[in-house]
């Protein structure tokens, strides 16, 4: 089957399925599963999204020789925040210039112990792969991180250390080592990093760190090697750059007492070594908080307070030394213009001021065994000052690294043997550097990168060849550029650039940078990778200076300016300055400047030779370890997130040798996997291998690829792996799998749903049966218990009823208690609700006395509550009603009709009574007034009158005239009939001349009127209720009679017998 047609068919089918999913789900975008969040997704799983996010391994690029395709793949992944991509086992990392949520502890756990290609590319995958290889194969590992300044090398090394700190086994000692490994970073960054034009935290030295692990895989120690610290930065910085961080951290973050002791001011502009770059502040750097981090880190690593004090004394002394200015005498000899700075410095490093002053302005010359002091001119003195500053800082940095190594060193050597200890190396080295003006430092750095590239190609080819041979596949030689010719050009004995440079530095006579350049032209003039302005053709001369030489590196052409090469290579310090440093009382400086240097007649090695030897040792270290590679790229010079500068990235891809690396990796087969992995992933594409293959793995893979239509030239079967030559073959297979997944997923979902529902039903059924059985048991036990209790109760009740008349005994106590309880509960439910309710349940004989006491208490309580609730007005009303009840109840026929009616205070208001009457009463208070009808004693003529009751008398008033006053003391009695009429008679004594006789009155409110009168006159017992007739005195010797007859209507008239006849209806029968 044609694989290209198969791929097209699969892609069209996949598109149709995705479109269907969009219609069903109502979504606009179906996102493929890409491992951006660290989820365990195999590399092949992301291939279906390659059009959007590129491929995770550059080896799978169809056009692997195209630099444009390479950079476009980087662009796609960078746009999706996928900053990591593989070239085989090499990790390419693009600095995102922003925080990404892919470095959490959760992500670390996802990469822990997982096969390298089972997860999306990540620095954690490289770290874990190296760690597992160290544990399983017992071989030392090395992770080499390279890239230019600002590409993220330091951050990558931090991530590796953090990964090991979190995921490795831990104990108290191991935790201490982890903390020290992590805290060594901020210390080394403070003393070895600086702000450059390309990077705000650029490492200005190379660093190789060994992390030692015990047999359990726990970190137990470490060692750091440093290379080529950029000491020249101490005395000079380009515009826009800064000195090492520690100077700014000390000035900005140091406590006031500390700065006062060191003689420093909180102003970086006061120090000559800090103003040359004209960049005291950086927005991305907080020197004050970084100072706190560094102080804490020094404490964690194990620096004592004395160590820190001595170290800060040296840092401050370098700043003071930079402020030492020289003047010139008449003879041209230098002298120190101001003594303040040199006094501070002498105090801080513990040397005599005079000795230090002389050492800075003179140099010691030994001629024919005699020592002579030769004065320096102003320029020489400034150069000596700067040389001393660089030497002090450089040696202090070396001491600092050694001190950290002592802290990290594993102390118990008895446990650390070759059988149970392993090492992972971490190389954070400068990448290939090409600036506008390249000097000695760039020459050394690029020489280092040539050596690393040589090692990289050799190890990569070696690894590829070993894998092919182990799998029984014929190795085809790979054509590649061997940069050994460039390495020899630099390091070859007698004829290499370093040898020529050393020879020029050591030869007697007037050697200069120009004579060095001439010597290079003379010795290397015919070399294919070397050219100077003099040796170049006309076109090349236009872009080269007369003091430049050009090397054709593996990564491209670089022009180097020879100015400063000899001085930087010699890096000499006058003898008397060394002597002064050896005299210092500062314990660190005494260790940095060994007195044996003064007696050693051998000339010290040059900087280039030292670097070459260190590099050779580093190559030996790296060759002894299994390498892993991380190549860091910065996307732009502006340090902006999301910005992709194609020109800058193409430059880095070239100088990092990534295309060469890809070409070597793709020289054979683009893709390889173990049989079990390949068969497990793709077995669903073949009916014979799905759902499982029971034969040999190689036979299963062979059956699968034949079914897929692989052509013989597209793949090879090794001993344990399948090798696929072209990426398109893998892409077509992956696309077919993506389509197949839908039908598999449907079957799996149906099967799983059926199984889960059956399982759920069985679980629910068993649970229901268990609950029902349990509940039935509870109900049965409850019923049995209730039956037993009922039987006991009935038995007690019957027995108690039989013995109910006996004294209290065990047989009848339950019955008696029940009877008492029943009575009390009945009483509780039927207590009287008011004082008028006289009901009370009949008690049993045993509770008769108690019942009576309870009844009285209940009545007293209700009375007390009622009395508490009535108002004074209502009390007065009740008192009057009680009097009325006492007088008229069951005696007067219309009394019941008066009971519900309230008695009023008076029936006549002030305006109803004539003012003259009120005037006549004066201060006498009127208590009650009511209109009445008076019947004459003769003829019984009815006359309208008013009856006024005061505190002492009853007064009968006719309009404005008081007709009669009857004192209460003179009132003999009051007579009223038993019928419903309103006639009453006031009896007065006949002997009283003021009174004409008894008074016959009629009132519509007779009950109220007589009650008020009885209360005011205190004549409650003097009211007579008569039946039939009333006899009254009409005057002296005269009597009158009032006859009362029951009738249907009220009629009052004079009868024929001369009596007053009153006919009144009977309202109530008595």
PDB file of C-alpha atoms in Angstrom, residues 70-247:
ATOM      1  CA  UNK A  70      14.065  23.906  11.723  1.00  0.00           C
ATOM      2  CA  UNK A  71      13.413  27.508  12.785  1.00  0.00           C
ATOM      3  CA  UNK A  72       9.739  27.348  11.749  1.00  0.00           C
ATOM      4  CA  UNK A  73       9.262  24.330  14.017  1.00  0.00           C
ATOM      5  CA  UNK A  74      10.858  26.312  16.853  1.00  0.00           C
ATOM      6  CA  UNK A  75       8.529  29.240  16.115  1.00  0.00           C
ATOM      7  CA  UNK A  76       5.363  27.071  16.211  1.00  0.00           C
ATOM      8  CA  UNK A  77       6.300  25.567  19.552  1.00  0.00           C
ATOM      9  CA  UNK A  78       7.424  28.882  21.033  1.00  0.00           C
ATOM     10  CA  UNK A  79       4.081  30.455  20.074  1.00  0.00           C
ATOM     11  CA  UNK A  80       2.273  27.697  22.028  1.00  0.00           C
ATOM     12  CA  UNK A  81       4.577  28.175  25.075  1.00  0.00           C
ATOM     13  CA  UNK A  82       6.262  24.852  24.257  1.00  0.00           C
ATOM     14  CA  UNK A  83       9.814  25.943  24.961  1.00  0.00           C
ATOM     15  CA  UNK A  84      11.399  22.472  24.904  1.00  0.00           C
ATOM     16  CA  UNK A  85      12.118  20.334  21.816  1.00  0.00           C
ATOM     17  CA  UNK A  86      14.351  17.290  21.286  1.00  0.00           C
ATOM     18  CA  UNK A  87      16.989  16.484  18.717  1.00  0.00           C
ATOM     19  CA  UNK A  88      17.080  12.812  19.559  1.00  0.00           C
ATOM     20  CA  UNK A  89      18.282  12.875  23.180  1.00  0.00           C
ATOM     21  CA  UNK A  90      19.454  16.522  22.979  1.00  0.00           C
ATOM     22  CA  UNK A  91      17.101  19.067  24.574  1.00  0.00           C
ATOM     23  CA  UNK A  92      16.710  22.452  22.867  1.00  0.00           C
ATOM     24  CA  UNK A  93      15.340  25.115  25.234  1.00  0.00           C
ATOM     25  CA  UNK A  94      14.083  28.578  24.192  1.00  0.00           C
ATOM     26  CA  UNK A  95      14.022  31.212  26.943  1.00  0.00           C
ATOM     27  CA  UNK A  96      10.370  32.349  27.310  1.00  0.00           C
ATOM     28  CA  UNK A  97      11.262  35.467  29.356  1.00  0.00           C
ATOM     29  CA  UNK A  98       8.223  34.806  31.565  1.00  0.00           C
ATOM     30  CA  UNK A  99       7.071  32.431  34.279  1.00  0.00           C
ATOM     31  CA  UNK A 100       5.478  29.197  33.038  1.00  0.00           C
ATOM     32  CA  UNK A 101       3.464  26.855  35.248  1.00  0.00           C
ATOM     33  CA  UNK A 102       5.531  23.818  34.272  1.00  0.00           C
ATOM     34  CA  UNK A 103       7.992  23.655  37.174  1.00  0.00           C
ATOM     35  CA  UNK A 104       5.748  22.712  40.089  1.00  0.00           C
ATOM     36  CA  UNK A 105       6.265  19.743  42.382  1.00  0.00           C
ATOM     37  CA  UNK A 106       3.344  18.064  40.627  1.00  0.00           C
ATOM     38  CA  UNK A 107       5.166  18.313  37.300  1.00  0.00           C
ATOM     39  CA  UNK A 108       8.303  16.872  38.882  1.00  0.00           C
ATOM     40  CA  UNK A 109       6.339  13.845  40.045  1.00  0.00           C
ATOM     41  CA  UNK A 110       4.900  13.349  36.550  1.00  0.00           C
ATOM     42  CA  UNK A 111       8.388  13.065  35.061  1.00  0.00           C
ATOM     43  CA  UNK A 112       9.772  10.942  37.861  1.00  0.00           C
ATOM     44  CA  UNK A 113      10.685   7.420  36.786  1.00  0.00           C
ATOM     45  CA  UNK A 114       9.050   7.753  33.342  1.00  0.00           C
ATOM     46  CA  UNK A 115      10.631   6.640  30.072  1.00  0.00           C
ATOM     47  CA  UNK A 116      12.318   9.499  28.229  1.00  0.00           C
ATOM     48  CA  UNK A 117       9.952   9.494  25.226  1.00  0.00           C
ATOM     49  CA  UNK A 118       6.767   8.829  27.197  1.00  0.00           C
ATOM     50  CA  UNK A 119       6.491  12.477  28.192  1.00  0.00           C
ATOM     51  CA  UNK A 120       6.663  15.785  26.406  1.00  0.00           C
ATOM     52  CA  UNK A 121      10.142  17.382  26.198  1.00  0.00           C
ATOM     53  CA  UNK A 122      11.246  18.996  29.459  1.00  0.00           C
ATOM     54  CA  UNK A 123      14.399  19.725  31.446  1.00  0.00           C
ATOM     55  CA  UNK A 124      12.944  17.361  34.077  1.00  0.00           C
ATOM     56  CA  UNK A 125      12.874  14.533  31.508  1.00  0.00           C
ATOM     57  CA  UNK A 126      16.612  14.988  30.831  1.00  0.00           C
ATOM     58  CA  UNK A 127      17.316  15.221  34.582  1.00  0.00           C
ATOM     59  CA  UNK A 128      15.308  12.095  35.388  1.00  0.00           C
ATOM     60  CA  UNK A 129      16.794  10.147  32.458  1.00  0.00           C
ATOM     61  CA  UNK A 130      20.326  10.904  33.661  1.00  0.00           C
ATOM     62  CA  UNK A 131      19.407  10.004  37.245  1.00  0.00           C
ATOM     63  CA  UNK A 132      17.793   6.683  36.286  1.00  0.00           C
ATOM     64  CA  UNK A 133      20.724   5.793  34.020  1.00  0.00           C
ATOM     65  CA  UNK A 134      23.093   6.475  36.911  1.00  0.00           C
ATOM     66  CA  UNK A 135      21.033   4.250  39.252  1.00  0.00           C
ATOM     67  CA  UNK A 136      20.372   1.350  36.876  1.00  0.00           C
ATOM     68  CA  UNK A 137      23.589   1.250  34.828  1.00  0.00           C
ATOM     69  CA  UNK A 138      25.879   2.437  37.669  1.00  0.00           C
ATOM     70  CA  UNK A 139      27.592   4.824  35.261  1.00  0.00           C
ATOM     71  CA  UNK A 140      28.447   8.438  36.020  1.00  0.00           C
ATOM     72  CA  UNK A 141      26.365  10.948  34.100  1.00  0.00           C
ATOM     73  CA  UNK A 142      26.849  14.499  32.907  1.00  0.00           C
ATOM     74  CA  UNK A 143      24.355  17.129  31.773  1.00  0.00           C
ATOM     75  CA  UNK A 144      26.026  19.727  29.533  1.00  0.00           C
ATOM     76  CA  UNK A 145      24.174  23.043  29.254  1.00  0.00           C
ATOM     77  CA  UNK A 146      25.339  25.504  26.616  1.00  0.00           C
ATOM     78  CA  UNK A 147      24.067  28.667  24.987  1.00  0.00           C
ATOM     79  CA  UNK A 148      24.909  32.307  24.715  1.00  0.00           C
ATOM     80  CA  UNK A 149      24.398  34.861  27.461  1.00  0.00           C
ATOM     81  CA  UNK A 150      20.709  35.343  28.258  1.00  0.00           C
ATOM     82  CA  UNK A 151      19.602  32.009  26.788  1.00  0.00           C
ATOM     83  CA  UNK A 152      18.689  30.584  30.195  1.00  0.00           C
ATOM     84  CA  UNK A 153      21.658  28.313  31.033  1.00  0.00           C
ATOM     85  CA  UNK A 154      21.773  29.318  34.705  1.00  0.00           C
ATOM     86  CA  UNK A 155      18.013  28.855  35.077  1.00  0.00           C
ATOM     87  CA  UNK A 156      18.238  25.435  33.437  1.00  0.00           C
ATOM     88  CA  UNK A 157      20.945  24.328  35.894  1.00  0.00           C
ATOM     89  CA  UNK A 158      18.779  25.602  38.766  1.00  0.00           C
ATOM     90  CA  UNK A 159      15.840  23.531  37.520  1.00  0.00           C
ATOM     91  CA  UNK A 160      18.025  20.424  37.421  1.00  0.00           C
ATOM     92  CA  UNK A 161      19.191  20.988  41.003  1.00  0.00           C
ATOM     93  CA  UNK A 162      15.637  21.701  42.172  1.00  0.00           C
ATOM     94  CA  UNK A 163      14.420  18.488  40.519  1.00  0.00           C
ATOM     95  CA  UNK A 164      17.009  16.380  42.334  1.00  0.00           C
ATOM     96  CA  UNK A 165      16.353  18.212  45.609  1.00  0.00           C
ATOM     97  CA  UNK A 166      12.640  17.377  45.450  1.00  0.00           C
ATOM     98  CA  UNK A 167      12.588  13.883  43.914  1.00  0.00           C
ATOM     99  CA  UNK A 168      15.644  12.183  45.434  1.00  0.00           C
ATOM    100  CA  UNK A 169      15.420  10.233  48.723  1.00  0.00           C
ATOM    101  CA  UNK A 170      15.982  12.388  51.788  1.00  0.00           C
ATOM    102  CA  UNK A 171      17.290  12.170  55.353  1.00  0.00           C
ATOM    103  CA  UNK A 172      18.581  14.794  57.779  1.00  0.00           C
ATOM    104  CA  UNK A 173      22.093  14.701  56.303  1.00  0.00           C
ATOM    105  CA  UNK A 174      20.774  14.453  52.744  1.00  0.00           C
ATOM    106  CA  UNK A 175      18.450  17.398  53.330  1.00  0.00           C
ATOM    107  CA  UNK A 176      21.404  19.459  54.518  1.00  0.00           C
ATOM    108  CA  UNK A 177      23.324  18.575  51.342  1.00  0.00           C
ATOM    109  CA  UNK A 178      20.277  19.419  49.191  1.00  0.00           C
ATOM    110  CA  UNK A 179      19.922  22.789  50.913  1.00  0.00           C
ATOM    111  CA  UNK A 180      23.604  23.577  50.435  1.00  0.00           C
ATOM    112  CA  UNK A 181      23.531  22.544  46.769  1.00  0.00           C
ATOM    113  CA  UNK A 182      20.562  24.846  46.154  1.00  0.00           C
ATOM    114  CA  UNK A 183      21.947  27.702  48.249  1.00  0.00           C
ATOM    115  CA  UNK A 184      25.312  27.597  46.475  1.00  0.00           C
ATOM    116  CA  UNK A 185      23.580  29.092  43.417  1.00  0.00           C
ATOM    117  CA  UNK A 186      22.678  32.532  44.853  1.00  0.00           C
ATOM    118  CA  UNK A 187      26.170  32.852  46.366  1.00  0.00           C
ATOM    119  CA  UNK A 188      27.971  32.006  43.116  1.00  0.00           C
ATOM    120  CA  UNK A 189      25.575  34.249  41.173  1.00  0.00           C
ATOM    121  CA  UNK A 190      26.252  37.168  43.526  1.00  0.00           C
ATOM    122  CA  UNK A 191      30.049  36.881  43.166  1.00  0.00           C
ATOM    123  CA  UNK A 192      30.253  35.534  39.590  1.00  0.00           C
ATOM    124  CA  UNK A 193      27.274  37.005  37.699  1.00  0.00           C
ATOM    125  CA  UNK A 194      26.705  40.486  36.351  1.00  0.00           C
ATOM    126  CA  UNK A 195      24.319  42.517  34.234  1.00  0.00           C
ATOM    127  CA  UNK A 196      25.413  42.602  30.574  1.00  0.00           C
ATOM    128  CA  UNK A 197      23.812  44.049  27.477  1.00  0.00           C
ATOM    129  CA  UNK A 198      22.361  40.639  26.647  1.00  0.00           C
ATOM    130  CA  UNK A 199      21.423  39.322  30.066  1.00  0.00           C
ATOM    131  CA  UNK A 200      20.587  40.877  33.438  1.00  0.00           C
ATOM    132  CA  UNK A 201      22.023  37.853  35.264  1.00  0.00           C
ATOM    133  CA  UNK A 202      24.856  36.705  33.032  1.00  0.00           C
ATOM    134  CA  UNK A 203      27.316  34.122  34.384  1.00  0.00           C
ATOM    135  CA  UNK A 204      30.784  35.564  33.901  1.00  0.00           C
ATOM    136  CA  UNK A 205      32.528  32.263  34.604  1.00  0.00           C
ATOM    137  CA  UNK A 206      32.199  28.660  33.534  1.00  0.00           C
ATOM    138  CA  UNK A 207      30.935  26.191  36.109  1.00  0.00           C
ATOM    139  CA  UNK A 208      31.080  22.432  36.363  1.00  0.00           C
ATOM    140  CA  UNK A 209      29.376  20.839  39.368  1.00  0.00           C
ATOM    141  CA  UNK A 210      29.596  17.214  40.424  1.00  0.00           C
ATOM    142  CA  UNK A 211      26.692  15.911  42.537  1.00  0.00           C
ATOM    143  CA  UNK A 212      27.598  12.757  44.468  1.00  0.00           C
ATOM    144  CA  UNK A 213      24.909  10.130  45.177  1.00  0.00           C
ATOM    145  CA  UNK A 214      25.017   7.162  47.526  1.00  0.00           C
ATOM    146  CA  UNK A 215      23.813   3.642  46.693  1.00  0.00           C
ATOM    147  CA  UNK A 216      20.244   4.672  47.628  1.00  0.00           C
ATOM    148  CA  UNK A 217      20.264   7.456  45.057  1.00  0.00           C
ATOM    149  CA  UNK A 218      20.371  10.255  47.657  1.00  0.00           C
ATOM    150  CA  UNK A 219      22.687  13.260  47.131  1.00  0.00           C
ATOM    151  CA  UNK A 220      25.460  13.148  49.741  1.00  0.00           C
ATOM    152  CA  UNK A 221      27.967  15.690  48.460  1.00  0.00           C
ATOM    153  CA  UNK A 222      29.184  17.828  45.632  1.00  0.00           C
ATOM    154  CA  UNK A 223      32.109  19.640  44.059  1.00  0.00           C
ATOM    155  CA  UNK A 224      32.326  22.742  41.874  1.00  0.00           C
ATOM    156  CA  UNK A 225      34.989  23.619  39.304  1.00  0.00           C
ATOM    157  CA  UNK A 226      35.099  27.164  37.947  1.00  0.00           C
ATOM    158  CA  UNK A 227      36.647  28.342  34.712  1.00  0.00           C
ATOM    159  CA  UNK A 228      37.901  31.705  33.436  1.00  0.00           C
ATOM    160  CA  UNK A 229      36.224  34.261  35.693  1.00  0.00           C
ATOM    161  CA  UNK A 230      35.939  37.569  33.808  1.00  0.00           C
ATOM    162  CA  UNK A 231      38.196  39.476  36.235  1.00  0.00           C
ATOM    163  CA  UNK A 232      38.479  42.474  33.918  1.00  0.00           C
ATOM    164  CA  UNK A 233      34.845  43.308  34.764  1.00  0.00           C
ATOM    165  CA  UNK A 234      35.993  44.321  38.278  1.00  0.00           C
ATOM    166  CA  UNK A 235      37.810  47.374  36.901  1.00  0.00           C
ATOM    167  CA  UNK A 236      35.918  48.085  33.685  1.00  0.00           C
ATOM    168  CA  UNK A 237      32.384  47.635  32.307  1.00  0.00           C
ATOM    169  CA  UNK A 238      30.976  48.557  28.924  1.00  0.00           C
ATOM    170  CA  UNK A 239      28.216  51.148  28.727  1.00  0.00           C
ATOM    171  CA  UNK A 240      24.911  49.663  29.925  1.00  0.00           C
ATOM    172  CA  UNK A 241      26.609  46.884  31.907  1.00  0.00           C
ATOM    173  CA  UNK A 242      27.348  46.453  35.613  1.00  0.00           C
ATOM    174  CA  UNK A 243      30.046  45.043  37.845  1.00  0.00           C
ATOM    175  CA  UNK A 244      29.448  41.798  39.757  1.00  0.00           C
ATOM    176  CA  UNK A 245      26.159  41.730  41.703  1.00  0.00           C
ATOM    177  CA  UNK A 246      27.755  41.504  45.168  1.00  0.00           C
ATOM    178  CA  UNK A 247      29.005  45.113  45.076  1.00  0.00           C
TER     179      UNK A 247
END
